Coordinates of C-alpha atoms and ligand atoms in Angstrom, one line a residue:
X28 CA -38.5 148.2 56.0
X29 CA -39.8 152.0 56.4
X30 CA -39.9 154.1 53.5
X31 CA -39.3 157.4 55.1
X32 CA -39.6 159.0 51.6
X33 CA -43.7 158.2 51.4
X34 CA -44.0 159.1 54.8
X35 CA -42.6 162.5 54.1
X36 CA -44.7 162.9 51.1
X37 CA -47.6 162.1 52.7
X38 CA -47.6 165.1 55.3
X39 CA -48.2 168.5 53.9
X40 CA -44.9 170.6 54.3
X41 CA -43.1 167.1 52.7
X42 CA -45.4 167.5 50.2
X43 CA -45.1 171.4 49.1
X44 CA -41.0 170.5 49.6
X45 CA -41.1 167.6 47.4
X46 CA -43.4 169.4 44.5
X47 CA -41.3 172.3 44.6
X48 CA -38.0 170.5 43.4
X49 CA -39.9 168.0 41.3
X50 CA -39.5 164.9 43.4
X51 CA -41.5 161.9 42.9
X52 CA -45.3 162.7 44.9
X53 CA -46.4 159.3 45.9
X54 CA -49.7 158.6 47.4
X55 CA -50.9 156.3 50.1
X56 CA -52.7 153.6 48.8
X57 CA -55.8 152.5 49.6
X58 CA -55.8 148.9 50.5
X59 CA -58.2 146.5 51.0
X60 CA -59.9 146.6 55.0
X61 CA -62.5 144.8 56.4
X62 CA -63.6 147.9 57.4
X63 CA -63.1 149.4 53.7
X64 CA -63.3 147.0 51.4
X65 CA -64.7 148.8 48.2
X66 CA -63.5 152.0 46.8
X67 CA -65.4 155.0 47.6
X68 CA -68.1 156.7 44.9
X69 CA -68.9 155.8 41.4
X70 CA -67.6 153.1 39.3
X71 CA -68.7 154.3 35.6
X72 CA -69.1 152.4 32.2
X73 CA -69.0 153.5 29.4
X74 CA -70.2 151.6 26.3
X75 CA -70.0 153.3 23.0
X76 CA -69.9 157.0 24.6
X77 CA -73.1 155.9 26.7
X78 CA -72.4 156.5 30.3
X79 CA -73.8 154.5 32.8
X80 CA -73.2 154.6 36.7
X81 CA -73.0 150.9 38.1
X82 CA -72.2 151.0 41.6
X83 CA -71.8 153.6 43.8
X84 CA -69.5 152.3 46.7
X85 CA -72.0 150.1 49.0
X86 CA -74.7 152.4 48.5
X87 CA -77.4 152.9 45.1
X88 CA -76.3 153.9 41.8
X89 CA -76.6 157.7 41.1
X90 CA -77.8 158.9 37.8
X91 CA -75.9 160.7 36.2
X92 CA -73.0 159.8 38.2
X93 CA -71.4 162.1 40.9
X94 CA -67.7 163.0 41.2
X95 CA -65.1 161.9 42.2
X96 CA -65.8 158.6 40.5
X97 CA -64.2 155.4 42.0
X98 CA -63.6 154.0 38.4
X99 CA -64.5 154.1 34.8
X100 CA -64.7 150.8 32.9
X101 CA -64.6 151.7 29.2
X102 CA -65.9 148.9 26.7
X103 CA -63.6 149.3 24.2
X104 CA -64.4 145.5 22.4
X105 CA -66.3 147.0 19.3
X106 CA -63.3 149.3 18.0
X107 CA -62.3 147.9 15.0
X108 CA -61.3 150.8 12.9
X109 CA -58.5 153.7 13.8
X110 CA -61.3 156.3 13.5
X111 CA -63.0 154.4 16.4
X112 CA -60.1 155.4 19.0
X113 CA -61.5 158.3 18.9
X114 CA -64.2 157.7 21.3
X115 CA -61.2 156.7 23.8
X116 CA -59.9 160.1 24.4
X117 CA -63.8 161.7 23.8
X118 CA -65.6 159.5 26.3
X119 CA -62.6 159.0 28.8
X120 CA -61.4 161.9 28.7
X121 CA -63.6 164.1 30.9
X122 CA -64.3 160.8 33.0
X123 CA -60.5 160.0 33.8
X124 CA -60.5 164.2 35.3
X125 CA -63.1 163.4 37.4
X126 CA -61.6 160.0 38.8
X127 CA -61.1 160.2 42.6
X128 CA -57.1 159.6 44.0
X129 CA -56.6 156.2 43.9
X130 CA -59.5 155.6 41.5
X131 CA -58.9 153.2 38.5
X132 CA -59.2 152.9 34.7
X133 CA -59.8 150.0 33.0
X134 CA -60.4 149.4 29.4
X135 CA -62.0 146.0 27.9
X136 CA -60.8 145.6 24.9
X137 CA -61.5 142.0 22.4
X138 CA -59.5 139.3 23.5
X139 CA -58.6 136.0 21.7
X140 CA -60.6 132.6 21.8
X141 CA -59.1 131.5 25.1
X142 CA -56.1 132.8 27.8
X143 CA -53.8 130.4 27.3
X144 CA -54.3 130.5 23.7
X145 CA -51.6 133.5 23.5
X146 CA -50.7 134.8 19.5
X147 CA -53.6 134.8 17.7
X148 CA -55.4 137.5 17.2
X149 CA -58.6 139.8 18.2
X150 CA -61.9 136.9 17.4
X151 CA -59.1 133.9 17.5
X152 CA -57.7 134.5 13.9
X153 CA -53.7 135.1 13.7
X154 CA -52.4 137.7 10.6
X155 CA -51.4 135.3 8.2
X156 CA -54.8 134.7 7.0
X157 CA -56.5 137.8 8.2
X158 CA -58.7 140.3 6.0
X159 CA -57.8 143.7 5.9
X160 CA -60.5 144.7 8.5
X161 CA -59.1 142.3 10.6
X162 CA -55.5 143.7 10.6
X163 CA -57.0 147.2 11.6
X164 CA -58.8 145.5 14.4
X165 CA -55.9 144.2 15.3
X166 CA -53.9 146.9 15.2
X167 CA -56.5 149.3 17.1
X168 CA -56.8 147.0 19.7
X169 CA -53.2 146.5 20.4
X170 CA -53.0 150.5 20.6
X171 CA -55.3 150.1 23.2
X172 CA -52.5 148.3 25.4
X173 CA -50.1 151.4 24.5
X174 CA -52.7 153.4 25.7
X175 CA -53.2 152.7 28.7
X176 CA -49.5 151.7 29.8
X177 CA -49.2 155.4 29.0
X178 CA -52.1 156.6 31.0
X179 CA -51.0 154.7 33.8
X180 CA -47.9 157.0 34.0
X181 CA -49.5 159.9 33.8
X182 CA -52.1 159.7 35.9
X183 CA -50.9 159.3 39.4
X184 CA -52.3 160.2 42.7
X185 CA -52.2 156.3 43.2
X186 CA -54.5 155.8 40.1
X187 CA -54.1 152.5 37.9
X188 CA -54.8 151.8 34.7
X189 CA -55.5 148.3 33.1
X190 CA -56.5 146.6 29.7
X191 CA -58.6 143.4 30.2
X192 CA -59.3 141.4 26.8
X193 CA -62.4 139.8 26.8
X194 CA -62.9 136.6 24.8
X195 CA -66.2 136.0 23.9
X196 CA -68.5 134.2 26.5
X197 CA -65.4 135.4 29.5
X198 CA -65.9 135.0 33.1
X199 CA -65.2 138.4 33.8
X200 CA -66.6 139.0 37.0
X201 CA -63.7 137.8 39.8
X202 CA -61.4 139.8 37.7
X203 CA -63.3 143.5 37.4
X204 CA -64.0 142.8 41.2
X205 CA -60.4 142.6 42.0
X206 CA -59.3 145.6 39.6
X207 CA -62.4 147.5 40.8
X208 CA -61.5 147.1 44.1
X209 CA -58.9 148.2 46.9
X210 CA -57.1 145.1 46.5
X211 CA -55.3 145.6 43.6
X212 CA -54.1 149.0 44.8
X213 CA -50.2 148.1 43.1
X214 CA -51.2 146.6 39.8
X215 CA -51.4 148.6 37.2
X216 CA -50.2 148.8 33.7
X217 CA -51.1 145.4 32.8
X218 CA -53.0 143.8 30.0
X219 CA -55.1 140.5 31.4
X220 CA -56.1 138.2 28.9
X221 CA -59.6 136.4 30.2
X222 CA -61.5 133.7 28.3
X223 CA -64.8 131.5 29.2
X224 CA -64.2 129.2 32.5
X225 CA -62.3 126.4 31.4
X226 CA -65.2 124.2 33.1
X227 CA -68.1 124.9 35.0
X228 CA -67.1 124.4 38.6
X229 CA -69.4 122.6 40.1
X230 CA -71.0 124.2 43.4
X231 CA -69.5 122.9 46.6
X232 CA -69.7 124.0 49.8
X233 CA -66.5 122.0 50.4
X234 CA -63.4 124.0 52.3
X235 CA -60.7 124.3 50.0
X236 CA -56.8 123.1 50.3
X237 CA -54.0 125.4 49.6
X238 CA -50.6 124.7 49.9
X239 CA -48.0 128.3 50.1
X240 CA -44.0 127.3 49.7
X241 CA -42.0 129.6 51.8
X242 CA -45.2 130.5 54.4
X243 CA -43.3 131.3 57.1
X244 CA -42.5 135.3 56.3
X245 CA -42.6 137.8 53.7
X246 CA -44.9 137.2 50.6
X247 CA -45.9 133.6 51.1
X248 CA -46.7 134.6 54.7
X249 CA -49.2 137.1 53.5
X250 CA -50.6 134.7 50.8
X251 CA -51.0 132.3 53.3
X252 CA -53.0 134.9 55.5
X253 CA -55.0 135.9 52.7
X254 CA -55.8 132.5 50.9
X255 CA -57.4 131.8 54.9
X256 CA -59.4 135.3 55.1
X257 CA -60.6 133.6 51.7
X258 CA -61.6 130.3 53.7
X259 CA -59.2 128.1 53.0
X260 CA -57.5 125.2 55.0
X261 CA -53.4 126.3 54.3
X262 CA -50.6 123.8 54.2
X263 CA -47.9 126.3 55.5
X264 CA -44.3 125.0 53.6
X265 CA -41.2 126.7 54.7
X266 CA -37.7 124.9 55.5
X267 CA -37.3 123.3 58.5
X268 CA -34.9 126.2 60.0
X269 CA -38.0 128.5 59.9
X270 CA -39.3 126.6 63.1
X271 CA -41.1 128.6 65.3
X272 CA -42.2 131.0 62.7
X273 CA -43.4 128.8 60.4
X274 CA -45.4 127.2 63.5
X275 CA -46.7 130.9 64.9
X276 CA -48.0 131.3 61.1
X277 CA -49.6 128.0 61.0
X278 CA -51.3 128.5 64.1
X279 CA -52.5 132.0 63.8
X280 CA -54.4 130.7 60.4
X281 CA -56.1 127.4 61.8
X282 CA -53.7 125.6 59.2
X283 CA -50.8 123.3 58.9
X284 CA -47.0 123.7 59.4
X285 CA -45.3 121.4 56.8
X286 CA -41.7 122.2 57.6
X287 CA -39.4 120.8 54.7
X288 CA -37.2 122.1 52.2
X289 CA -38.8 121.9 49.4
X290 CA -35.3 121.1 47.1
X291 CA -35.4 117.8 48.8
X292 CA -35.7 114.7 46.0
X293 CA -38.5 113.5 47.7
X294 CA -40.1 116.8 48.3
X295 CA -43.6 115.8 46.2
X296 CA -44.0 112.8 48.4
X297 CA -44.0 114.4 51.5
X298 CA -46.3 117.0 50.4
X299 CA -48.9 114.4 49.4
X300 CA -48.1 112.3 52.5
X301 CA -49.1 115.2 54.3
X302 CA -52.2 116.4 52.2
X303 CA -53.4 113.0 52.2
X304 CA -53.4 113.3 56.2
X305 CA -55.8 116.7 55.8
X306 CA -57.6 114.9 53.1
X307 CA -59.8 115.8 50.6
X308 CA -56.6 116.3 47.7
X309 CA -55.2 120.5 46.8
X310 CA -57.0 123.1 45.3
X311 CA -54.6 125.8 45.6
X312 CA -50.9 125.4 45.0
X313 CA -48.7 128.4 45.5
X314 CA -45.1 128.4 44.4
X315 CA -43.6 130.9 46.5
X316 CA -40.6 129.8 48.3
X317 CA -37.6 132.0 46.4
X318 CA -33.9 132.7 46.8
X319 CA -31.5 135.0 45.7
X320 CA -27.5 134.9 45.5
X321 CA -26.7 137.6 43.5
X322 CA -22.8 138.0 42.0
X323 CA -22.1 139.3 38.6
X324 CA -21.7 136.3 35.7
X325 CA -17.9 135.8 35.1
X326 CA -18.3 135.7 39.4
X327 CA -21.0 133.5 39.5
X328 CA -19.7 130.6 41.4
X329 CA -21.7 127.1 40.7
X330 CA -23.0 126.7 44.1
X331 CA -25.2 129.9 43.5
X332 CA -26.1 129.8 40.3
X333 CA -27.6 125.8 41.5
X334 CA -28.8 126.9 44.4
X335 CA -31.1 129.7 42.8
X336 CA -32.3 127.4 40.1
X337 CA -32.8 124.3 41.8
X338 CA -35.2 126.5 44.4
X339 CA -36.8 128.4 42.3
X340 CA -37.6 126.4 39.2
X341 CA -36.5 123.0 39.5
X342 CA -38.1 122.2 42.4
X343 CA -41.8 124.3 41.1
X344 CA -41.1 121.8 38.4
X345 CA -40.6 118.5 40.4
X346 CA -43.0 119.4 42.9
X347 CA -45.5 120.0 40.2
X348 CA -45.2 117.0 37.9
X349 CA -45.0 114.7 41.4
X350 CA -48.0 116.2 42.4
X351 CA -50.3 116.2 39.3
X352 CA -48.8 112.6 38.5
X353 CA -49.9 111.9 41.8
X354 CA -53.9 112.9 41.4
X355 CA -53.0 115.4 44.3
X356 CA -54.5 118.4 42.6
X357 CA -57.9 117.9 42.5
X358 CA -60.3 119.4 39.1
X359 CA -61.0 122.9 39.4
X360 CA -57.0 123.4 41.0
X361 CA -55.1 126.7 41.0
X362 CA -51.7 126.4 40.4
X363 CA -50.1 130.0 41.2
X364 CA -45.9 130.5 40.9
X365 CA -44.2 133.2 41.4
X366 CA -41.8 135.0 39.0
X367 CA -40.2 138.4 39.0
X368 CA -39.8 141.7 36.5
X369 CA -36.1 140.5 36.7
X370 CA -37.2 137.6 34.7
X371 CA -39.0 139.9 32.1
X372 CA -36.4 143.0 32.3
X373 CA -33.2 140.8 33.2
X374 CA -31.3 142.6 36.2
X375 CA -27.4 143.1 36.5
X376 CA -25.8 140.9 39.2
X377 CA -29.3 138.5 38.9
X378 CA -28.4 135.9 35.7
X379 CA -29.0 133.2 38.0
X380 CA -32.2 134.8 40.0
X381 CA -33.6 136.0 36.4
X382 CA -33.1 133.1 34.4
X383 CA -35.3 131.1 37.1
X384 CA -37.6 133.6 37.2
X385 CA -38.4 133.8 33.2
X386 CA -37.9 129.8 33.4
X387 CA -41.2 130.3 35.7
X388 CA -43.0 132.7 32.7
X389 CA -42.5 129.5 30.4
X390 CA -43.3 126.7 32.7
X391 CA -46.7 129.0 33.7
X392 CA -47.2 129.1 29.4
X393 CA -46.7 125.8 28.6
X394 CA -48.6 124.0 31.6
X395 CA -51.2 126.6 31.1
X396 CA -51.8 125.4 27.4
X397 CA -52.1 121.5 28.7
X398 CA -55.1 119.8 26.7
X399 CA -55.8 117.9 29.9
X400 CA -55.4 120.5 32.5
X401 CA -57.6 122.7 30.7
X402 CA -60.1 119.9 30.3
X403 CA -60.1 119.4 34.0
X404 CA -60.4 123.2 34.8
X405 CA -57.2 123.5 36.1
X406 CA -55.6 127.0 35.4
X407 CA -52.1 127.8 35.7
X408 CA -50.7 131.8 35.8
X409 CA -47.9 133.8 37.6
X410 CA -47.4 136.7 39.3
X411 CA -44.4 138.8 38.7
X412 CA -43.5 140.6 41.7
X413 CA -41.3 144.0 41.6
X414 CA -40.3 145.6 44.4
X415 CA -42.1 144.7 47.7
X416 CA -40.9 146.0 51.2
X417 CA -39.7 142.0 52.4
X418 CA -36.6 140.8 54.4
X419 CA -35.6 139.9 50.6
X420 CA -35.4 143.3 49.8
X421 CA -34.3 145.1 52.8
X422 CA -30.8 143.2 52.1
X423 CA -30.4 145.2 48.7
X424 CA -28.0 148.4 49.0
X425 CA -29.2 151.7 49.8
X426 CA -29.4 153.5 46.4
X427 CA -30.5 149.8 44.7
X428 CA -33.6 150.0 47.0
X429 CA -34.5 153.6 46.5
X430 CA -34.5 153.4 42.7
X431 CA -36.4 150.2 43.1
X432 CA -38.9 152.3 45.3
X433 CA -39.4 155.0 43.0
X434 CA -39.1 153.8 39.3
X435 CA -42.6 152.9 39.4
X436 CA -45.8 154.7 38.4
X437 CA -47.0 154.9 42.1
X438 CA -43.5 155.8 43.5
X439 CA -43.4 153.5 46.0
X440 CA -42.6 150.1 46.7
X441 CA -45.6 147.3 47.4
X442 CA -46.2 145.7 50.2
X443 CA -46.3 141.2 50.9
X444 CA -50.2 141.7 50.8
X445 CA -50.4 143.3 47.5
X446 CA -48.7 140.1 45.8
X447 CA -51.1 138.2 48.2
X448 CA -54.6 139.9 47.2
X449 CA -53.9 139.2 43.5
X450 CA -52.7 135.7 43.8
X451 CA -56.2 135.0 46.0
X452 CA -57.4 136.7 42.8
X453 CA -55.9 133.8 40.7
X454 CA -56.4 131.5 42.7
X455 CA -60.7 132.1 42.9
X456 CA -63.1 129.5 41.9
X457 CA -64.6 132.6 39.9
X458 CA -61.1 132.8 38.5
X459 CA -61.8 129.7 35.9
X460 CA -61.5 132.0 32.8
X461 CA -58.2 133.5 33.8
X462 CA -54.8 131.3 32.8
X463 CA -51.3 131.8 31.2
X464 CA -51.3 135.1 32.6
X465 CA -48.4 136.3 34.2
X466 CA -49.7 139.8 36.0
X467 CA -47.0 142.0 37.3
X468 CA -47.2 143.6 40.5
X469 CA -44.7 146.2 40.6
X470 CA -47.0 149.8 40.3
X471 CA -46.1 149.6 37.0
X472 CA -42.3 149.7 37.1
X473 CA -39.9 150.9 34.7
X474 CA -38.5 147.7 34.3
X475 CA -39.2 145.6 31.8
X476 CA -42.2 147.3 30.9
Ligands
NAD501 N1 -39.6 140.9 47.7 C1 -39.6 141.2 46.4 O1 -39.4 142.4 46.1 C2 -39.8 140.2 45.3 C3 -39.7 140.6 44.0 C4 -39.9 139.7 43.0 C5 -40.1 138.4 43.3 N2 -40.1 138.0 44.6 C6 -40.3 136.6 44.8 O2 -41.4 136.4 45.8 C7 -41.1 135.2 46.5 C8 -41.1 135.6 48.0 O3 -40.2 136.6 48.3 P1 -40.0 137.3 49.7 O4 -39.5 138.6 49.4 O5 -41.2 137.1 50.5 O6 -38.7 136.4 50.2 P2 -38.3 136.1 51.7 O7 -36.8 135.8 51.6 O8 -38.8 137.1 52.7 O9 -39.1 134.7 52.0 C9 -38.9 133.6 51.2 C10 -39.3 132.3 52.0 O10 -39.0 131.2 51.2 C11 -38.4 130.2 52.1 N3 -37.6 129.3 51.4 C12 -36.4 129.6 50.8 N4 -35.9 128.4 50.3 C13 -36.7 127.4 50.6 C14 -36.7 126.0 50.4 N5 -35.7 125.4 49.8 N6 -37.7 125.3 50.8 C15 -38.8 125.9 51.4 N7 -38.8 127.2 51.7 C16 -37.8 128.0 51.3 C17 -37.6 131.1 53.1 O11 -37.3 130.3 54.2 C18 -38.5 132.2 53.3 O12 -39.4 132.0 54.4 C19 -39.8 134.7 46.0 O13 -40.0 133.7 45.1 C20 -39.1 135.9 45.4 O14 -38.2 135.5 44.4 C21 -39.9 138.9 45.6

């Protein structure tokens, strides 16, 4: 669906009109080309008020660095003490005024001992039996998180802001590619926890499986498209009422149609049936296919509140247990699923549609935190949508959709590809360090946050 608002902002008398009466300004956002596929200028570090130019676009670092800068990467890791913050405003400070539109901040701060290992501390330890220097270093770095959350709404011209904590010995590098790069133009705000690789992956030249629920429009559509660009073979899931769409997506990506809906009981053995026929097992399973059937609670009849819950938990739960039970998901697998801000925020009219959603946050958690997964180098993290442009959300009402638009950092909704980029992110064999994370993509929105 159009926004007509950004379009009007984007053209100079919309945007003197919209300044003048203090309307939200928001920018176009650089996405990710084949054409354009890194930002353009500088991307900065800065390590203990040293500043160092890494990159500049495709061409050679420049020394000092040249404005605008793409980015600034600020190695925050080593504050321990409240005196040390200090160096946050004094060496980002001039930096972040010379960051180009659409440029990005992002901060490394200490992480714990692993991602899914959520609760304990900066270096692994949790309060209870922590020193005193380690409850200011615990405390500094957490400010780091309320530091940049505020940045990133403050800083606009399609700017984002992000806090990555780095555990010792992380594999950081699929992540600061996709933060530093046009393809996370609608994440921002969020604090990504990244460990070590959960195992080595062993090189293979092999083409990779993915499987995308609800392929055949929308989000999972563009997932689809974008696990392909990545190289993949895609299974293409949607119900069988999806028909020719579902076959026009399969076919346009060199993949597979697999129409079936995937609340039927034996769901899990027609997926393998059908992977077994592709062979070579999954390495990608997406968890997108999502419903809504929103009434208010004491209206909520028990066909939609079922409904809702049966598609979009119970079956990510069947599906997932038949399949891992089944030795489908081969080592090294990406499981991907696909929550909402309504399941953080909660959402009037959406009981059913949130409670499935934050029922995705805890199934993402606890399979994330599986001895044997982990030892097999499976990771398992969720991205939380907020408002994209879909079908989903053209249906909302008028003044629903335009407050769903604009209360948001960036002003502006996202669009199917921006969920798509960072769940290719996820989904990454450089991605092995990165699990229980449940990354929002909503331009920092209001909700929830
Ligand atoms: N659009 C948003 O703003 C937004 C925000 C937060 C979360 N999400 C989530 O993202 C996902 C995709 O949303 P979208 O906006 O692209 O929705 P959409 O309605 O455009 O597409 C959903 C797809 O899932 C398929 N599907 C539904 N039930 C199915 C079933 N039983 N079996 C197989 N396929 C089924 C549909 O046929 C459709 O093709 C959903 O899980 C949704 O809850 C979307």
């Amino acid at each position: 669906m159009a926004d007509r608002y950004l379009r009007l902002a984007g053209t100079a008398p919309g945007r003197f009109l919209t300044r003048r009466v203090g309307l939200p300004q928001p920018a176009a956002l650089m996405r990710w080309t084949a054409e354009r596929p890194s930002l353009d200028g500088a991307v900065v570090r800065v390590v203990a008020g040293e500043v160092v130019a890494e990159r500049v676009g495709p061409a050679e670092p420049v020394d000092p660095p040249v404005e605008p800068y793409a980015a600034v990467v600020l190695d925050a890791t080593g504050i321990a003490e409240v005196g040390g913050l200090r160096a946050v405003r004094t060496s980002l400070g001039p930096l972040v005024r010379g960051l180009a539109r659409c440029g990005r901040v992002v901060v490394l701060g200490a992480g714990a001992g692993g991602g899914a290992e959520a609760g304990a501390g900066p270096g692994g330890r949790d309060a209870a039996g922590a020193g005193a220097g380690d409850v200011e270093q615990a405390a500094v770095q957490e400010a780091l998180a309320g530091f940049v959350r505020s940045l990133g709404k403050e800083i606009g011209g399609g700017r984002t802001v992000q806090l990555v904590r780095v555990a010792p010995g992380a594999a950081l590098d699929s992540t600061l590619d996709f933060l530093l790069s046009p393809k996370s133009a609608y994440v921002s705000g969020q604090v990504i926890e990244v460990g070590p690789a959960l195992r080595q992956p062993e090189v293979s030249g092999r083409r990779r499986t993915a499987l995308v629920t609800g392929a055949a429009r929308g989000i999972g559509e563009s997932v689809a498209a974008t696990l392909a660009r990545e190289g993949a073979h895609v299974a293409c899931l949607d119900v069988p009422g999806s028909g020719d769409a579902l076959t026009a997506v399969a076919a346009r990506l060199d993949g597979t149609a697999l129409p079936l809906d995937i609340t039927a009981s034996d769901a899990g053995e027609r997926i393998a049936a059908a992977l077994d026929r592709l062979g070579g097992g999954l390495d990608v399973l997406v968890h997108n296919a999502g419903i809504t059937r929103d009434r208010r609670f004491t209206h909520m009849d028990e066909d939609r509140w079922d409904a809702v819950l049966d598609v979009n938990l119970g079956s990510v739960l069947r599906t997932t247990g038949y399949l891992l039970k089944a030795g489908v998901l081969n080592d090294h697998g990406r499981i991907v699923a696909t929550a909402s801000i309504a399941g953080i925020a909660g959402n009037a009219g959406q009981t059913n549609y949130a409670a499935s959603k934050a029922g995705i946050i805890g199934f993402v958690r606890s399979l994330a935190a599986d001895p044997a997964l982990r030892e097999r180098g499976v990771t398992v993290n969720a991205v939380a949508p907020g408002f994209i442009e879909t079908e989903m959300t053209a249906a909302v009402p008028f003044l629903i959709r335009e407050a769903g638009r604009r209360l948001n950092s960036l002003g502006q909704g996202g669009r199917p590809v921006d969920v798509a980029e960072t769940v290719a992110w996820l989904a990454a064999t450089g991605s092995g360090g990165v699990n229980g994370q449940v990354v929002r993509v909503c331009g920092q929105s209001l909700l929830g946050a």
